[in-house]
PDB file of C-alpha atoms in Angstrom:
ATOM      1  CA  MET A   1     174.895  64.550  48.338  1.00  0.00           C
ATOM      2  CA  ARG A   2     178.475  63.573  49.020  1.00  0.00           C
ATOM      3  CA  PHE A   3     179.460  60.797  51.438  1.00  0.00           C
ATOM      4  CA  VAL A   4     182.922  60.613  52.993  1.00  0.00           C
ATOM      5  CA  GLU A   5     183.725  57.805  55.402  1.00  0.00           C
ATOM      6  CA  THR A   6     185.442  59.020  58.581  1.00  0.00           C
ATOM      7  CA  GLU A   7     188.229  57.401  60.578  1.00  0.00           C
ATOM      8  CA  ILE A   8     185.577  55.168  62.151  1.00  0.00           C
ATOM      9  CA  SER A   9     184.248  52.516  59.787  1.00  0.00           C
ATOM     10  CA  GLY A  10     180.609  53.080  58.888  1.00  0.00           C
ATOM     11  CA  VAL A  11     180.497  56.679  60.162  1.00  0.00           C
ATOM     12  CA  PHE A  12     180.073  59.115  57.262  1.00  0.00           C
ATOM     13  CA  ASP A  13     180.225  62.857  56.808  1.00  0.00           C
ATOM     14  CA  VAL A  14     177.236  63.638  54.602  1.00  0.00           C
ATOM     15  CA  ALA A  15     177.503  66.887  52.672  1.00  0.00           C
ATOM     16  CA  ALA A  16     174.655  68.547  50.875  1.00  0.00           C
ATOM     17  CA  ASP A  17     175.215  69.970  47.393  1.00  0.00           C
ATOM     18  CA  PRO A  18     173.254  73.203  47.706  1.00  0.00           C
ATOM     19  CA  ARG A  19     171.964  75.038  44.650  1.00  0.00           C
ATOM     20  CA  ARG A  20     172.301  78.722  45.456  1.00  0.00           C
ATOM     21  CA  ASP A  21     170.572  81.748  44.036  1.00  0.00           C
ATOM     22  CA  GLU A  22     169.390  85.157  45.260  1.00  0.00           C
ATOM     23  CA  ARG A  23     166.868  83.488  47.618  1.00  0.00           C
ATOM     24  CA  GLY A  24     169.422  81.331  49.445  1.00  0.00           C
ATOM     25  CA  PHE A  25     169.870  77.658  48.647  1.00  0.00           C
ATOM     26  CA  PHE A  26     167.979  74.450  48.074  1.00  0.00           C
ATOM     27  CA  ALA A  27     169.556  71.086  48.847  1.00  0.00           C
ATOM     28  CA  ARG A  28     168.507  67.482  48.993  1.00  0.00           C
ATOM     29  CA  ILE A  29     169.387  66.279  52.487  1.00  0.00           C
ATOM     30  CA  PHE A  30     168.074  62.721  52.368  1.00  0.00           C
ATOM     31  CA  CYS A  31     167.468  60.252  49.562  1.00  0.00           C
ATOM     32  CA  PRO A  32     167.331  56.499  50.257  1.00  0.00           C
ATOM     33  CA  GLN A  33     168.654  55.726  46.782  1.00  0.00           C
ATOM     34  CA  GLU A  34     171.688  57.989  47.192  1.00  0.00           C
ATOM     35  CA  PHE A  35     172.461  56.352  50.545  1.00  0.00           C
ATOM     36  CA  ALA A  36     172.142  52.904  48.939  1.00  0.00           C
ATOM     37  CA  ASP A  37     174.369  53.980  46.021  1.00  0.00           C
ATOM     38  CA  ALA A  38     176.996  55.018  48.618  1.00  0.00           C
ATOM     39  CA  GLY A  39     176.778  51.556  50.205  1.00  0.00           C
ATOM     40  CA  ILE A  40     174.906  52.773  53.292  1.00  0.00           C
ATOM     41  CA  ASP A  41     171.947  50.625  54.333  1.00  0.00           C
ATOM     42  CA  PHE A  42     169.719  53.232  56.000  1.00  0.00           C
ATOM     43  CA  VAL A  43     166.000  53.780  55.924  1.00  0.00           C
ATOM     44  CA  SER A  44     164.581  56.503  58.146  1.00  0.00           C
ATOM     45  CA  THR A  45     161.592  55.272  60.179  1.00  0.00           C
ATOM     46  CA  GLN A  46     161.425  58.011  62.809  1.00  0.00           C
ATOM     47  CA  ILE A  47     162.459  61.677  62.907  1.00  0.00           C
ATOM     48  CA  ASN A  48     163.208  63.463  66.182  1.00  0.00           C
ATOM     49  CA  LEU A  49     163.973  67.075  67.044  1.00  0.00           C
ATOM     50  CA  SER A  50     166.185  68.139  69.935  1.00  0.00           C
ATOM     51  CA  ARG A  51     165.615  71.803  70.825  1.00  0.00           C
ATOM     52  CA  ASN A  52     168.318  73.335  72.998  1.00  0.00           C
ATOM     53  CA  ASP A  53     167.724  76.798  74.386  1.00  0.00           C
ATOM     54  CA  ARG A  54     171.174  77.453  75.830  1.00  0.00           C
ATOM     55  CA  ALA A  55     174.708  77.283  74.523  1.00  0.00           C
ATOM     56  CA  PHE A  56     176.909  74.561  76.052  1.00  0.00           C
ATOM     57  CA  THR A  57     174.025  72.171  76.597  1.00  0.00           C
ATOM     58  CA  LEU A  58     175.270  68.587  76.556  1.00  0.00           C
ATOM     59  CA  ARG A  59     173.269  65.589  75.368  1.00  0.00           C
ATOM     60  CA  GLY A  60     174.940  62.196  75.349  1.00  0.00           C
ATOM     61  CA  MET A  61     176.542  59.774  75.094  1.00  0.00           C
ATOM     62  CA  HIS A  62     173.636  57.549  73.977  1.00  0.00           C
ATOM     63  CA  TRP A  63     172.906  54.323  72.088  1.00  0.00           C
ATOM     64  CA  GLN A  64     170.646  51.266  72.146  1.00  0.00           C
ATOM     65  CA  ASP A  65     171.936  47.676  72.102  1.00  0.00           C
ATOM     66  CA  PRO A  66     170.648  44.959  69.741  1.00  0.00           C
ATOM     67  CA  PRO A  67     167.967  44.072  68.951  1.00  0.00           C
ATOM     68  CA  TYR A  68     166.966  47.723  69.430  1.00  0.00           C
ATOM     69  CA  ALA A  69     170.142  49.270  68.000  1.00  0.00           C
ATOM     70  CA  GLU A  70     169.620  52.409  65.929  1.00  0.00           C
ATOM     71  CA  ALA A  71     171.523  54.029  63.111  1.00  0.00           C
ATOM     72  CA  LYS A  72     171.165  57.818  63.002  1.00  0.00           C
ATOM     73  CA  LEU A  73     171.510  60.621  60.513  1.00  0.00           C
ATOM     74  CA  VAL A  74     172.090  63.800  62.533  1.00  0.00           C
ATOM     75  CA  ARG A  75     172.036  67.390  61.293  1.00  0.00           C
ATOM     76  CA  VAL A  76     171.624  70.853  62.786  1.00  0.00           C
ATOM     77  CA  THR A  77     168.756  73.004  61.512  1.00  0.00           C
ATOM     78  CA  ALA A  78     169.446  76.029  63.756  1.00  0.00           C
ATOM     79  CA  GLY A  79     172.645  76.934  65.608  1.00  0.00           C
ATOM     80  CA  ALA A  80     175.705  74.689  65.893  1.00  0.00           C
ATOM     81  CA  VAL A  81     177.020  71.675  67.814  1.00  0.00           C
ATOM     82  CA  HIS A  82     180.230  69.832  68.558  1.00  0.00           C
ATOM     83  CA  ASP A  83     179.000  66.354  67.574  1.00  0.00           C
ATOM     84  CA  VAL A  84     180.768  63.239  68.896  1.00  0.00           C
ATOM     85  CA  VAL A  85     180.648  59.542  67.967  1.00  0.00           C
ATOM     86  CA  VAL A  86     182.314  56.741  69.965  1.00  0.00           C
ATOM     87  CA  ASP A  87     182.763  53.311  68.376  1.00  0.00           C
ATOM     88  CA  LEU A  88     181.450  50.687  70.836  1.00  0.00           C
ATOM     89  CA  ARG A  89     181.574  47.707  68.465  1.00  0.00           C
ATOM     90  CA  PRO A  90     183.945  45.185  70.134  1.00  0.00           C
ATOM     91  CA  ASP A  91     184.924  43.631  66.783  1.00  0.00           C
ATOM     92  CA  SER A  92     185.765  47.004  65.198  1.00  0.00           C
ATOM     93  CA  ALA A  93     189.355  48.081  64.497  1.00  0.00           C
ATOM     94  CA  THR A  94     188.435  51.458  66.010  1.00  0.00           C
ATOM     95  CA  PHE A  95     186.734  50.103  69.159  1.00  0.00           C
ATOM     96  CA  ARG A  96     186.546  52.841  71.868  1.00  0.00           C
ATOM     97  CA  ARG A  97     187.906  55.531  69.507  1.00  0.00           C
ATOM     98  CA  TRP A  98     185.940  58.745  68.987  1.00  0.00           C
ATOM     99  CA  ILE A  99     185.566  61.438  66.367  1.00  0.00           C
ATOM    100  CA  ALA A 100     184.046  64.899  66.544  1.00  0.00           C
ATOM    101  CA  ARG A 101     182.572  67.175  63.919  1.00  0.00           C
ATOM    102  CA  ARG A 102     181.127  70.671  63.967  1.00  0.00           C
ATOM    103  CA  LEU A 103     177.627  70.540  62.533  1.00  0.00           C
ATOM    104  CA  ASP A 104     175.825  73.802  61.906  1.00  0.00           C
ATOM    105  CA  ALA A 105     172.764  75.124  60.130  1.00  0.00           C
ATOM    106  CA  ALA A 106     174.808  77.232  57.731  1.00  0.00           C
ATOM    107  CA  ASN A 107     176.341  74.303  55.841  1.00  0.00           C
ATOM    108  CA  ALA A 108     173.521  71.702  56.120  1.00  0.00           C
ATOM    109  CA  ALA A 109     176.122  68.962  56.720  1.00  0.00           C
ATOM    110  CA  ALA A 110     175.128  65.773  58.521  1.00  0.00           C
ATOM    111  CA  LEU A 111     176.778  62.833  60.212  1.00  0.00           C
ATOM    112  CA  PHE A 112     175.652  59.254  59.643  1.00  0.00           C
ATOM    113  CA  ILE A 113     176.159  57.083  62.727  1.00  0.00           C
ATOM    114  CA  PRO A 114     175.772  53.308  62.369  1.00  0.00           C
ATOM    115  CA  GLU A 115     174.428  50.903  64.959  1.00  0.00           C
ATOM    116  CA  GLY A 116     176.915  50.148  67.716  1.00  0.00           C
ATOM    117  CA  CYS A 117     178.179  53.671  68.210  1.00  0.00           C
ATOM    118  CA  ALA A 118     177.476  56.109  71.037  1.00  0.00           C
ATOM    119  CA  HIS A 119     176.438  59.630  70.066  1.00  0.00           C
ATOM    120  CA  GLY A 120     176.282  62.965  71.822  1.00  0.00           C
ATOM    121  CA  PHE A 121     176.766  66.665  71.294  1.00  0.00           C
ATOM    122  CA  LEU A 122     177.510  69.972  72.966  1.00  0.00           C
ATOM    123  CA  THR A 123     175.623  72.994  71.666  1.00  0.00           C
ATOM    124  CA  LEU A 124     177.839  75.896  70.647  1.00  0.00           C
ATOM    125  CA  GLU A 125     175.101  78.512  70.257  1.00  0.00           C
ATOM    126  CA  PRO A 126     171.816  79.283  72.009  1.00  0.00           C
ATOM    127  CA  GLY A 127     168.705  78.197  70.119  1.00  0.00           C
ATOM    128  CA  THR A 128     170.274  75.101  68.562  1.00  0.00           C
ATOM    129  CA  ASP A 129     167.978  72.513  66.972  1.00  0.00           C
ATOM    130  CA  VAL A 130     169.259  69.039  66.085  1.00  0.00           C
ATOM    131  CA  LEU A 131     167.257  66.831  63.723  1.00  0.00           C
ATOM    132  CA  TYR A 132     167.688  63.065  64.034  1.00  0.00           C
ATOM    133  CA  GLN A 133     166.556  60.580  61.409  1.00  0.00           C
ATOM    134  CA  MET A 134     166.482  57.137  63.011  1.00  0.00           C
ATOM    135  CA  SER A 135     166.622  53.669  61.458  1.00  0.00           C
ATOM    136  CA  ARG A 136     164.060  52.309  63.906  1.00  0.00           C
ATOM    137  CA  PRO A 137     161.685  53.708  66.489  1.00  0.00           C
ATOM    138  CA  TYR A 138     162.927  54.409  69.997  1.00  0.00           C
ATOM    139  CA  VAL A 139     162.060  51.657  72.493  1.00  0.00           C
ATOM    140  CA  ALA A 140     161.466  52.901  76.030  1.00  0.00           C
ATOM    141  CA  GLY A 141     163.706  51.255  78.597  1.00  0.00           C
ATOM    142  CA  GLN A 142     166.369  50.276  76.048  1.00  0.00           C
ATOM    143  CA  ALA A 143     168.461  53.469  76.141  1.00  0.00           C
ATOM    144  CA  ARG A 144     172.086  53.026  77.105  1.00  0.00           C
ATOM    145  CA  GLY A 145     174.675  55.635  77.871  1.00  0.00           C
ATOM    146  CA  MET A 146     178.091  56.540  79.109  1.00  0.00           C
ATOM    147  CA  ARG A 147     179.484  59.626  80.801  1.00  0.00           C
ATOM    148  CA  TRP A 148     180.453  62.411  78.423  1.00  0.00           C
ATOM    149  CA  ASP A 149     183.668  62.805  80.436  1.00  0.00           C
ATOM    150  CA  ASP A 150     184.574  59.115  80.806  1.00  0.00           C
ATOM    151  CA  PRO A 151     188.367  59.198  81.300  1.00  0.00           C
ATOM    152  CA  SER A 152     188.822  55.833  79.551  1.00  0.00           C
ATOM    153  CA  ILE A 153     187.512  57.415  76.318  1.00  0.00           C
ATOM    154  CA  GLY A 154     188.950  60.926  76.758  1.00  0.00           C
ATOM    155  CA  ILE A 155     186.681  62.963  74.507  1.00  0.00           C
ATOM    156  CA  ALA A 156     188.063  66.484  73.970  1.00  0.00           C
ATOM    157  CA  TRP A 157     185.123  68.869  74.308  1.00  0.00           C
ATOM    158  CA  PRO A 158     185.584  72.492  73.176  1.00  0.00           C
ATOM    159  CA  ALA A 159     184.054  73.868  76.405  1.00  0.00           C
ATOM    160  CA  GLU A 160     182.771  72.730  79.778  1.00  0.00           C
ATOM    161  CA  PRO A 161     179.075  71.787  79.569  1.00  0.00           C
ATOM    162  CA  GLN A 162     176.812  74.265  81.369  1.00  0.00           C
ATOM    163  CA  VAL A 163     173.545  72.316  81.055  1.00  0.00           C
ATOM    164  CA  VAL A 164     173.504  68.531  81.526  1.00  0.00           C
ATOM    165  CA  GLY A 165     170.302  66.568  82.096  1.00  0.00           C
ATOM    166  CA  GLU A 166     169.891  64.372  85.153  1.00  0.00           C
ATOM    167  CA  ALA A 167     169.993  61.145  83.132  1.00  0.00           C
ATOM    168  CA  ASP A 168     173.237  62.145  81.407  1.00  0.00           C
ATOM    169  CA  ARG A 169     174.855  63.096  84.737  1.00  0.00           C
ATOM    170  CA  ALA A 170     173.881  59.667  86.134  1.00  0.00           C
ATOM    171  CA  TRP A 171     175.518  57.433  83.501  1.00  0.00           C
TER     172      TRP A 171
END
């Protein structure tokens, strides 16, 4: 795997190094030792799947505050997303800045999101599955969120969301 830190400290693009042959490819997509060697303290304790039937489905922007804060490793296993991270760490040099990446099943790339950052995505294709590896189990009642279209953040989405859940509309 290859780890490249983004413009936001602690957020990493995580690239697989696929071994290709006539069958397709095989790639390691998570190894605690490789994360540790890259200076990333991340142990996956829970894995979640987000299935999204329709293109332009929006999920986000979500996080949990301490002591329930979660780091996430996010990758797409079917379809594609416009994946967004917002830095909400008040002591960070990039506080309230955001980045976006296209994640898709074809390249097996992932995004590592540290504690203290909001995360969300917009599906770009129908039948998109997003796999989340979490640093700690979800705690009911501790979810936090912000509007995907908060003008004080100004996230540039590639299209208008067509499907937005009630909870995400209410932030």
